[in-house]
């Protein structure tokens, strides 16, 4: 019978979340490198290069892989012969570990958790509470599996109850194009089949904690129906041509993971949850001998990858930018931004809309500027700002017409993923532009930010309006002033190409 000391448990949870914030799992790095090596789309290949370079920079600098450092999700299997120190409350112990991890002075992680979600939506400031699942099992050990799950991929979760005779494959293939690029592909699809509705989604989430092994499965062949489904979905999802960051290409998913559970004869519940390019999870066991220890992987794990995306990129001076300049850009053009770039996302846009509705003055002059959809991590040491990758742009679609109109006066926006039809129509009407930075390359993007200061709404924390001074910040024109979108043309082009390219098993 083992005794788990509270401090050992708390420290293990804290150290684990710090660890996964900086280090990708080795299997993920290997899979992304393999995707990079076989990619034929220049845009997708550059995105994959940025993800790999960003990952190495984070490992070297011990800084977060993504500015969205995730919601803490913890799965515990507690042995029934385990004893805990008196007064231990598992939720409180996990939350204390999360609190220490996310407020660590040497590597602060972004606090994204809001209490009162249907009301005031107040930030808890330390990313607590965690989402905790506990299972009692035989034995005298505590098995811990945890993940930091970002909002962009969580928001793309899907659920359905199919008829027993319906095709799971057909349903998944219908969902992927609708999910767009907001979940930051390439990543992993987690699928749960069976049980009850909530069980199916929980199975999907748990499946994402398993290592990437689709290549070994391809090599040995399937042994059961679930493995057949994994292989079929892996090939057919990648044949959709969505590609890295939705730009079109050969790799949309690195693996498809499936867990199932017995279900009612009349039901076929299916849950689908994607994992993004900031895949972060770890597995460890406590036996009472002390806290868990996490060994950083050797830097030799990361391949030496050189970006070629900057070749032919257009230098842009944001401080002298005109509508005529923007009108000359075309979807797919690569730009290097220099000068002053404003920031703002959901909460700031809502405040701006409220001020305009009341006829009150705005705290910032947006005319002739670009706005970057970002919620950065706090800086440490000599950083101007912490990791500062883009957030999903579609959440700001309903504000686009207001922000581009005469009252506010933006020239354009920078974010990640596609824009909806109404936003694209507004961009075309106002001869504006929408650009994308690579999701999953937050620390690399932050290297281009030389200075940062808060201009408005400081009470919003990471959602405040900042002014960034940027130098050679790499972006791609995703929607040009004529309304052309790379998230439509890229996947369409590569879906046709893939139809003519035999899908080799790697």
Short mmCIF file of C-alpha atoms in Angstrom, two decimals, residues 24 28 47-55 58 64-67 184-185 245 276-279 389-390 416 437-445:
data_model
loop_
_atom_site.label_atom_id
_atom_site.label_comp_id
_atom_site.label_asym_id
_atom_site.label_seq_id
_atom_site.Cartn_x
_atom_site.Cartn_y
_atom_site.Cartn_z
CA UNK A 24 6.28 18.51 -28.20
CA UNK A 28 4.71 14.38 -33.04
CA UNK A 47 3.78 26.22 -42.70
CA UNK A 48 5.20 22.86 -41.62
CA UNK A 49 8.70 24.36 -41.56
CA UNK A 50 7.50 27.15 -39.28
CA UNK A 51 5.89 24.62 -36.92
CA UNK A 52 9.13 22.63 -36.70
CA UNK A 53 11.32 25.71 -36.24
CA UNK A 54 8.97 27.09 -33.60
CA UNK A 55 9.01 23.77 -31.74
CA UNK A 58 10.54 26.58 -27.64
CA UNK A 64 5.30 27.93 -24.73
CA UNK A 65 4.73 26.26 -28.08
CA UNK A 66 1.52 28.23 -28.53
CA UNK A 67 0.16 31.41 -26.99
CA UNK A 184 -4.62 24.28 -36.83
CA UNK A 185 -3.93 21.24 -39.00
CA UNK A 245 -3.21 25.48 -41.96
CA UNK A 276 -3.91 20.87 -33.16
CA UNK A 277 -0.32 21.54 -34.15
CA UNK A 278 0.35 22.37 -30.48
CA UNK A 279 -0.24 18.77 -29.38
CA UNK A 389 0.50 33.31 -32.43
CA UNK A 390 -2.81 34.08 -34.15
CA UNK A 416 -5.55 32.23 -38.57
CA UNK A 437 0.11 33.83 -39.64
CA UNK A 438 0.88 30.19 -38.89
CA UNK A 439 -1.00 28.72 -35.95
CA UNK A 440 1.44 26.57 -33.99
CA UNK A 441 4.35 28.97 -34.55
CA UNK A 442 3.66 31.41 -31.70
CA UNK A 443 7.21 31.75 -30.38
CA UNK A 444 8.60 32.19 -33.89
CA UNK A 445 6.07 34.96 -34.54
#
